[in-house]
mmCIF file of C-alpha atoms in Angstrom:
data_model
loop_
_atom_site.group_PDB
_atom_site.id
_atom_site.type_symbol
_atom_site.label_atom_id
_atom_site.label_comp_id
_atom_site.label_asym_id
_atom_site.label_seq_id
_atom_site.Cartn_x
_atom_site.Cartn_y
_atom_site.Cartn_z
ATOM 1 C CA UNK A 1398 88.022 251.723 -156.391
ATOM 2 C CA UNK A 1399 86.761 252.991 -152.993
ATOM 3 C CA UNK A 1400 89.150 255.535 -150.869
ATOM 4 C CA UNK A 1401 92.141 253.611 -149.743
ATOM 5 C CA UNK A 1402 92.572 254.773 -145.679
ATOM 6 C CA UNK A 1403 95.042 253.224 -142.987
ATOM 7 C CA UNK A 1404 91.940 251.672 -141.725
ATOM 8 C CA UNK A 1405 91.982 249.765 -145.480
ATOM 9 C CA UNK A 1406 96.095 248.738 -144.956
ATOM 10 C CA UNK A 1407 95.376 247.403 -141.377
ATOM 11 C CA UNK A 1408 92.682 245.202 -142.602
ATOM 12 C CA UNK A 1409 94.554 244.007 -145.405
ATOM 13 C CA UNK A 1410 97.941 243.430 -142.535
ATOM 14 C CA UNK A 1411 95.490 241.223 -140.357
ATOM 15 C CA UNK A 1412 94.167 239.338 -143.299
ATOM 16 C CA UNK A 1413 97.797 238.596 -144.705
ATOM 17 C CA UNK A 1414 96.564 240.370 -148.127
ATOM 18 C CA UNK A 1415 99.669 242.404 -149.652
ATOM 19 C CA UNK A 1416 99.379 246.043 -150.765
ATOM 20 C CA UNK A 1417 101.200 248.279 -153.464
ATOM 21 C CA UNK A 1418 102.795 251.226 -152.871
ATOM 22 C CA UNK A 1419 104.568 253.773 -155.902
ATOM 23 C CA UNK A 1420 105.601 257.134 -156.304
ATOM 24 C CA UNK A 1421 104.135 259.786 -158.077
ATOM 25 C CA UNK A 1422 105.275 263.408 -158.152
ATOM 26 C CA UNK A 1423 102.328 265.086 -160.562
ATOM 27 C CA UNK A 1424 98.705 264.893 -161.594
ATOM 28 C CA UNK A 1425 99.034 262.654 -164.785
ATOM 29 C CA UNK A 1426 101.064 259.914 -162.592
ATOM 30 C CA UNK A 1427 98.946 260.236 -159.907
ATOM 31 C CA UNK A 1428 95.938 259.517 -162.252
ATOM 32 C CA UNK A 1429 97.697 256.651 -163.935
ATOM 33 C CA UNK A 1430 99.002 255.434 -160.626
ATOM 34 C CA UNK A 1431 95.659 255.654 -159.028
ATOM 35 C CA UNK A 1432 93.904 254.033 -161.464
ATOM 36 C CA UNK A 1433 96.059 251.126 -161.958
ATOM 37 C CA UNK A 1434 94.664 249.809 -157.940
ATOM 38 C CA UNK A 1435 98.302 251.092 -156.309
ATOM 39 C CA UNK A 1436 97.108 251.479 -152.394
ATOM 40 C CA UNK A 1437 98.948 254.037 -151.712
ATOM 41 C CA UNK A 1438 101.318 256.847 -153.450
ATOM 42 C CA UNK A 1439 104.511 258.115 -152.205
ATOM 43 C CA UNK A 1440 105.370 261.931 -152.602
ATOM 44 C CA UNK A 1441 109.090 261.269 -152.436
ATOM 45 C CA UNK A 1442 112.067 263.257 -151.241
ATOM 46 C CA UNK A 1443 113.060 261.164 -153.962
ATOM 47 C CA UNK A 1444 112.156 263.999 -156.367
ATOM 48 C CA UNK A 1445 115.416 265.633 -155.713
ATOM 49 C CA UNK A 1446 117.461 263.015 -157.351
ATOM 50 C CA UNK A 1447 114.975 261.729 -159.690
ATOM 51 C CA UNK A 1448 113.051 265.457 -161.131
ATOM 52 C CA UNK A 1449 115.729 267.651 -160.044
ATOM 53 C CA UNK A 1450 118.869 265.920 -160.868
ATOM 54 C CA UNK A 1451 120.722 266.252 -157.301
ATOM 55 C CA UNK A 1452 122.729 263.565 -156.185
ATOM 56 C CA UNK A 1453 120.809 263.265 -152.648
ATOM 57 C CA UNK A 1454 117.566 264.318 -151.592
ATOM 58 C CA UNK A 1455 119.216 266.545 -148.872
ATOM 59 C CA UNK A 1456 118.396 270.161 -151.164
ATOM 60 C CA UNK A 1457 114.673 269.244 -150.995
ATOM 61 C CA UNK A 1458 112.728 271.818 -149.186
ATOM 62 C CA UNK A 1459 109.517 272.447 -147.775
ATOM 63 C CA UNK A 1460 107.904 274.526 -150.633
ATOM 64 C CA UNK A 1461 109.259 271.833 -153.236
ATOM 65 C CA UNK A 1462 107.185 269.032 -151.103
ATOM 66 C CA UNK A 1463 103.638 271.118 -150.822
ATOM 67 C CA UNK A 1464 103.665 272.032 -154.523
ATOM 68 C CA UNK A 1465 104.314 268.090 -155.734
ATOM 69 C CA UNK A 1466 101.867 267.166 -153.042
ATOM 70 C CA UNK A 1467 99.122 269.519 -154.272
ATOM 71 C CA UNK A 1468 99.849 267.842 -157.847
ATOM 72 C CA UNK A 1469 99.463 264.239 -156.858
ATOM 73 C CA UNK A 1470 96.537 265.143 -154.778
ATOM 74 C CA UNK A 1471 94.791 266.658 -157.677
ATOM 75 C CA UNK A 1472 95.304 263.724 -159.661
ATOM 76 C CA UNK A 1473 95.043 261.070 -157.358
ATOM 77 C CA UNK A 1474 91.761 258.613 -157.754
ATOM 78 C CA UNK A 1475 91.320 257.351 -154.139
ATOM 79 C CA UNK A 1476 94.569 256.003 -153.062
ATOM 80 C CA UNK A 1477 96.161 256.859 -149.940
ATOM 81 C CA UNK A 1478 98.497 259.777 -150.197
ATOM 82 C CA UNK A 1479 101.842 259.937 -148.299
ATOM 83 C CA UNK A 1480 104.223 262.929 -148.217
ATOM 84 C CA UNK A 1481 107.597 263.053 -147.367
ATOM 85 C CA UNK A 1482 108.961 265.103 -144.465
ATOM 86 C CA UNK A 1483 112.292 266.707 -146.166
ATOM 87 C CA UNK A 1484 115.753 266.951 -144.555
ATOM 88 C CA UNK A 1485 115.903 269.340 -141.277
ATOM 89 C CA UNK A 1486 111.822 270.292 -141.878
ATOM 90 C CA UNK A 1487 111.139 268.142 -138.610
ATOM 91 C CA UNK A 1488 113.904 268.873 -136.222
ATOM 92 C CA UNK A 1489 111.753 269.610 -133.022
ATOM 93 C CA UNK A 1490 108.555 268.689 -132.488
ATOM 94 C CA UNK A 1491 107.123 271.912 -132.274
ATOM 95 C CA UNK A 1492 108.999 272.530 -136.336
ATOM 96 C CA UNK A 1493 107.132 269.617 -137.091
ATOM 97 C CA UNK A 1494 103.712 270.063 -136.352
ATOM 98 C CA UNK A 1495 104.102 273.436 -138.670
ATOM 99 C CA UNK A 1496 105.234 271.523 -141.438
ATOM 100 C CA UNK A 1497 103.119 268.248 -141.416
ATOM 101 C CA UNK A 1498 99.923 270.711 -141.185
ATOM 102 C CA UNK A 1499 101.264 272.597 -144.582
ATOM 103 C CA UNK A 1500 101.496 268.858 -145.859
ATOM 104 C CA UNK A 1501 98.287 267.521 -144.802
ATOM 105 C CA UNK A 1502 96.799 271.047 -146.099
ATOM 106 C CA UNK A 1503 98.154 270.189 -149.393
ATOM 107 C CA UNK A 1504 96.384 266.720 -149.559
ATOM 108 C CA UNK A 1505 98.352 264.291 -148.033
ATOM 109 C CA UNK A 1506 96.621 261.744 -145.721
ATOM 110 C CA UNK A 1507 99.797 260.677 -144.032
ATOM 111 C CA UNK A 1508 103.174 262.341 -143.255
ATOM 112 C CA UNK A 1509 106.803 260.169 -143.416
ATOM 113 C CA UNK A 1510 109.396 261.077 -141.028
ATOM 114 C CA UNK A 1511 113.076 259.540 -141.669
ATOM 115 C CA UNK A 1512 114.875 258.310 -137.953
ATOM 116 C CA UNK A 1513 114.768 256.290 -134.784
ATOM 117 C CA UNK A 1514 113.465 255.845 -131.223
ATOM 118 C CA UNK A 1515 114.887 259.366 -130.967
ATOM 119 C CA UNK A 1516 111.071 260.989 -132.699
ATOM 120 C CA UNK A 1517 108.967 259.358 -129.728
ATOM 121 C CA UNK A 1518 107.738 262.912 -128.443
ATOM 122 C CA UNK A 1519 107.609 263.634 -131.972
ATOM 123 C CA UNK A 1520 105.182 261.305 -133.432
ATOM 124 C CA UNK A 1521 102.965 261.445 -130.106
ATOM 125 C CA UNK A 1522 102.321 264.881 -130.651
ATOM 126 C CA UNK A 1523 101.496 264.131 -134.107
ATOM 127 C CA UNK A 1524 98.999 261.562 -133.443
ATOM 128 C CA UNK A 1525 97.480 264.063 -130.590
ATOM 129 C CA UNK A 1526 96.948 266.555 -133.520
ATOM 130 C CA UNK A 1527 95.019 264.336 -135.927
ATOM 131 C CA UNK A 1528 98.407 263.521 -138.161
ATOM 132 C CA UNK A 1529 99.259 260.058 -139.228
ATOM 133 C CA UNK A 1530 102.897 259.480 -139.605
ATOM 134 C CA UNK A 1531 105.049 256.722 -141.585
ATOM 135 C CA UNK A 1532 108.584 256.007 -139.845
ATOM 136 C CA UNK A 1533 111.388 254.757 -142.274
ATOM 137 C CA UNK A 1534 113.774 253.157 -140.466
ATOM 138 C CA UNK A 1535 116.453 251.076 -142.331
ATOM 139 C CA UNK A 1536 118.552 252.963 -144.510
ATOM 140 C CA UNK A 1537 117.385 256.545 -144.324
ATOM 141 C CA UNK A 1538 118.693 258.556 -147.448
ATOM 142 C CA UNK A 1539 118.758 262.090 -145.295
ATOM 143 C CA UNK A 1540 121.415 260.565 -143.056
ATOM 144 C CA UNK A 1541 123.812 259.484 -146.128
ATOM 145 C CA UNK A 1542 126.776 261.650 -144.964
ATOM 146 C CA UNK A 1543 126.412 259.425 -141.922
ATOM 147 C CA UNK A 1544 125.850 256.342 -143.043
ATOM 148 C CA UNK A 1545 129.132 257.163 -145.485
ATOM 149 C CA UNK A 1546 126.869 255.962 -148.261
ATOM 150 C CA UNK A 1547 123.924 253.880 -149.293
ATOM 151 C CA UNK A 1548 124.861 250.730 -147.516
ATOM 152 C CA UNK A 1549 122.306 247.997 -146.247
ATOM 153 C CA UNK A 1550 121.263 248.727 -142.523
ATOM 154 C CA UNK A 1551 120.394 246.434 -139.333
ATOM 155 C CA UNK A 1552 123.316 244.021 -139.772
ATOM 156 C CA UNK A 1553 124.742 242.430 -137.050
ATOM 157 C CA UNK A 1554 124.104 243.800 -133.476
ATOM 158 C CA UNK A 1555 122.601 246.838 -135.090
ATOM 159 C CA UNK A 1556 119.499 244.421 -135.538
ATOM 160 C CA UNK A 1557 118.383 244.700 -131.988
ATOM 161 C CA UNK A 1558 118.380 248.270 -131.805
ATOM 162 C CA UNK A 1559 116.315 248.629 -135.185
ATOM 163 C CA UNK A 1560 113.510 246.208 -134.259
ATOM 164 C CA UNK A 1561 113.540 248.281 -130.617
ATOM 165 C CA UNK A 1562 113.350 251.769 -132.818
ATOM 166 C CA UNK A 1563 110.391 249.992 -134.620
ATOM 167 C CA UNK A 1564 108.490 248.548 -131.588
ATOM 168 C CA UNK A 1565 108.542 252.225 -129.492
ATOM 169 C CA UNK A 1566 107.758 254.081 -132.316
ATOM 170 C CA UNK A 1567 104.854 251.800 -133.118
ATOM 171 C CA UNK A 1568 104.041 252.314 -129.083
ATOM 172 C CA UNK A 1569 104.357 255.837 -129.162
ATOM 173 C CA UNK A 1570 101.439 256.071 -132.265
ATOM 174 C CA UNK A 1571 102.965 255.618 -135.394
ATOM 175 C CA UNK A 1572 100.645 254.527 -138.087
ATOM 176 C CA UNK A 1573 103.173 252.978 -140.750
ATOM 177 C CA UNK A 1574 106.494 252.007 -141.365
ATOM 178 C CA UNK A 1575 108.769 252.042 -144.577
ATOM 179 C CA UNK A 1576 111.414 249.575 -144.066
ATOM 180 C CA UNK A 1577 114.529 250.129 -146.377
ATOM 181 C CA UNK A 1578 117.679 247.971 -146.998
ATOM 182 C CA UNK A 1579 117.517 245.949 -144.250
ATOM 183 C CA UNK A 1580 118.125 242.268 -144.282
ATOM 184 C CA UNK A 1581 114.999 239.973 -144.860
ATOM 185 C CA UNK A 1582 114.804 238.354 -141.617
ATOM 186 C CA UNK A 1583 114.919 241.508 -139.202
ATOM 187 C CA UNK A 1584 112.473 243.087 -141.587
ATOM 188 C CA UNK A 1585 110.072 239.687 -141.191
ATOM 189 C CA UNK A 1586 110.728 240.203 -137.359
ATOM 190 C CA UNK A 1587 109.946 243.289 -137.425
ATOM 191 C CA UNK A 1588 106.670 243.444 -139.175
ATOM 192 C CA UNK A 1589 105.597 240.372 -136.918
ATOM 193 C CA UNK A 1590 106.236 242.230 -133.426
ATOM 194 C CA UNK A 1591 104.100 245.905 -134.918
ATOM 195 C CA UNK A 1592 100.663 246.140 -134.988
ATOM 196 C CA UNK A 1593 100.388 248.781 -137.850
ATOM 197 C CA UNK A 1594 101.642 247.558 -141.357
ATOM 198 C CA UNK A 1595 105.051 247.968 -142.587
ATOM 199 C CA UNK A 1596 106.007 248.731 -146.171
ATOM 200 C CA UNK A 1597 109.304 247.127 -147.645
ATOM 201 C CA UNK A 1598 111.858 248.445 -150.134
ATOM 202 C CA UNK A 1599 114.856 246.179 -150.320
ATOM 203 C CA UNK A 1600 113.693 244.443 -147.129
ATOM 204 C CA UNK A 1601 112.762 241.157 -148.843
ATOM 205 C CA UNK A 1602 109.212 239.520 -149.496
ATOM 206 C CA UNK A 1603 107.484 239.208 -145.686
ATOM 207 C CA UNK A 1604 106.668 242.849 -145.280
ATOM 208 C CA UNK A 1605 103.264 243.986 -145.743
ATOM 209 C CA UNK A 1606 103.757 245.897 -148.341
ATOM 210 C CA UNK A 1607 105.914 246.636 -150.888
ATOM 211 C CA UNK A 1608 107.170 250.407 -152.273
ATOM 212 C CA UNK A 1609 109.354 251.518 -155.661
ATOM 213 C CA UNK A 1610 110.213 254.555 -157.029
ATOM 214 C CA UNK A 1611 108.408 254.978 -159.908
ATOM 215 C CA UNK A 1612 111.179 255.693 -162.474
ATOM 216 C CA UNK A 1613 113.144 252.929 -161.192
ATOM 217 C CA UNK A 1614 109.979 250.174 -161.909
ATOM 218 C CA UNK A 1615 109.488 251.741 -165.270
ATOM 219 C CA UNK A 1616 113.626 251.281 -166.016
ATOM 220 C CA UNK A 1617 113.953 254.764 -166.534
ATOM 221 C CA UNK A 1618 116.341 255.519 -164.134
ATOM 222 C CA UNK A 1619 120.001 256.230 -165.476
ATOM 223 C CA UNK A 1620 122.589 254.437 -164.211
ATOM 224 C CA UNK A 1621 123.014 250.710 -162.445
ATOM 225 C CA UNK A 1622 119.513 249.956 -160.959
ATOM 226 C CA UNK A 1623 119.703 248.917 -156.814
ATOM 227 C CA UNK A 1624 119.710 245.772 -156.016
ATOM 228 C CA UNK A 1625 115.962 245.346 -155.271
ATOM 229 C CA UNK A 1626 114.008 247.134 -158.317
ATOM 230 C CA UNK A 1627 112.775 245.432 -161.384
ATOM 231 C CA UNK A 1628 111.768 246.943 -164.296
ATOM 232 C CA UNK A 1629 108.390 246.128 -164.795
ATOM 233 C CA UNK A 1630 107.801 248.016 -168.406
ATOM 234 C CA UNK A 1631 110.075 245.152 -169.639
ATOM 235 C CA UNK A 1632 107.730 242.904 -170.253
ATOM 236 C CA UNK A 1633 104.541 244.990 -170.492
ATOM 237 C CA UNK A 1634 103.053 247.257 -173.372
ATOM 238 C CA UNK A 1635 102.301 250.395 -171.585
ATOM 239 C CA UNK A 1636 103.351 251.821 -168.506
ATOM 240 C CA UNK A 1637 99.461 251.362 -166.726
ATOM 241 C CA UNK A 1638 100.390 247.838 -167.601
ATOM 242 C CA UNK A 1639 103.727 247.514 -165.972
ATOM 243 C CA UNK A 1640 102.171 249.499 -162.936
ATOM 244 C CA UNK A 1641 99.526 246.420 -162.907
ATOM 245 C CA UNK A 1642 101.974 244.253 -163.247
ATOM 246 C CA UNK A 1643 103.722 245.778 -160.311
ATOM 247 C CA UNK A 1644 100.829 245.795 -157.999
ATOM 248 C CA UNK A 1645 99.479 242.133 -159.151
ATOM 249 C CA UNK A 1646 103.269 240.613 -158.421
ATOM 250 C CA UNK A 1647 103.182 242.159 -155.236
ATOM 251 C CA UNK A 1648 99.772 240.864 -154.227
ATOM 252 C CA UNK A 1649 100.982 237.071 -155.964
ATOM 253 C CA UNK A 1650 104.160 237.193 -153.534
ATOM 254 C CA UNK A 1651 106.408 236.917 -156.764
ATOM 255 C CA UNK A 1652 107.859 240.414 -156.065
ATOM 256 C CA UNK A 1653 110.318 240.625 -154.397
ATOM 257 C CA UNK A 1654 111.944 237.482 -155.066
ATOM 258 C CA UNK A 1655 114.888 236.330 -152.946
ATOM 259 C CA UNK A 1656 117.828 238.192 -154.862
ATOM 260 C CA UNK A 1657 116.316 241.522 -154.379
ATOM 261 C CA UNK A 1658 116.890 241.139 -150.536
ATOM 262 C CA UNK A 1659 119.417 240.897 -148.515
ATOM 263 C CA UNK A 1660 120.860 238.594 -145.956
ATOM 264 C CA UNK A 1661 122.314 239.255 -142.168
#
């Protein structure tokens, strides 16, 4: 398939057509991923918990995200690659520009920052310096010990002040957003009132797009799966057919269905 670019996910927002998003943390996965028509890949924080055993992704650092970025770049066959900023790597702005160049450097087209209406100056000097950033908003793993958990996020009146978070940031130049755990009406609202598309994980069927960890799709993951993943190899033959699978329910609007969201 041709080079998947933002400019590819904003035509696909304005025409309604759904996109795929996985992770991928080396070159054979990133192949496989690729390969399969996934828009875009996901170097996760998420590595910490699912390669390295940890039971957050706060020990991630730096180093650990530019050598699984340089894998999935290697591997990757045209889709667009994000990379995850890791805990405390984008405290200032300034701290932030030095670590989303190391990231782009290492092949990623797009950088994901984790927080609220609090990175405005942030993500404006990032778009001044040629660096396309993803906000995820929603339940934001790095700020477990404040959340007191993994709990669903945006209930009640914290709804106004998400969709607020999500309408400056998209103001202030950000290119995507990763919506997670939030009920499925705020995260409709949301991706209604942005102009840049907005990628759902446990934020019901209306985003643009839809993201899993790649473990968790394949039913790999130990322990009691979240609420909103499916195990796609279930009912395929090969894992490049459950990651079609994945993509094509996506597209079809039978993924997510409504008890992988949540309500207000």
């Amino acid at each position: 398939m041709a080079n998947i670019t933002l400019t590819t996910l904003n035509k696909m927002k304005a025409s309604g057509e759904k996109f795929s998003v996985l992770t991928a943390y080396d070159a054979t996965f990133s192949h496989v991923v690729s390969k399969a028509g996934i828009e875009a890949i996901l170097v996760g924080d998420s590595l910490g918990m699912v390669l390295q055993g940890h039971d957050s992704t706060l020990p991630v650092t730096m180093d650990t995200m530019i050598y699984h970025t340089e894998c999935v770049s290697r591997g990757n066959q045209g889709a667009l690659l994000i990379a995850d900023m890791p805990f405390m790597s984008f405290a200032s702005p300034e701290m932030t520009l030095i670590n989303a160049g190391k990231l782009m450097a290492a092949g990623a087209n797009v950088v994901k920052l984790e927080g609220g209406s609090w990175l405005k100056e942030t993500v404006q000097q990032l778009s001044r310096n040629g660096v396309p950033c993803c906000i995820h908003l929603g339940l934001t793993p790095q700020s477990v010990n404040v959340f007191g958990g993994y709990k669903v996020q945006g209930r009640g009146d914290a709804a106004a002040q998400l969709l607020a978070d999500a309408e400056q940031l998209a103001e202030a130049g950000a290119a995507l957003f990763v919506l997670e755990c939030v009920p499925t009406p705020l995260a409709k609202e949301i991706t209604k009132r942005v102009n840049v598309p907005v990628i759902g994980i446990g934020a019901g069927p209306d985003t643009d797009g839809q993201v899993l960890v790649l473990h968790d799709m394949l039913g790999i993951t130990p322990g009691k799966p979240a609420r909103f993943v499916k195990n796609f190899l279930a009912e395929a033959d090969s894992i490049p057919a459950a990651i079609e699978a994945f993509s094509h329910a996506v597209k079809s609007g039978t993924y997510p269905a409504e008890e992988h969201g949540f309500k207000e």
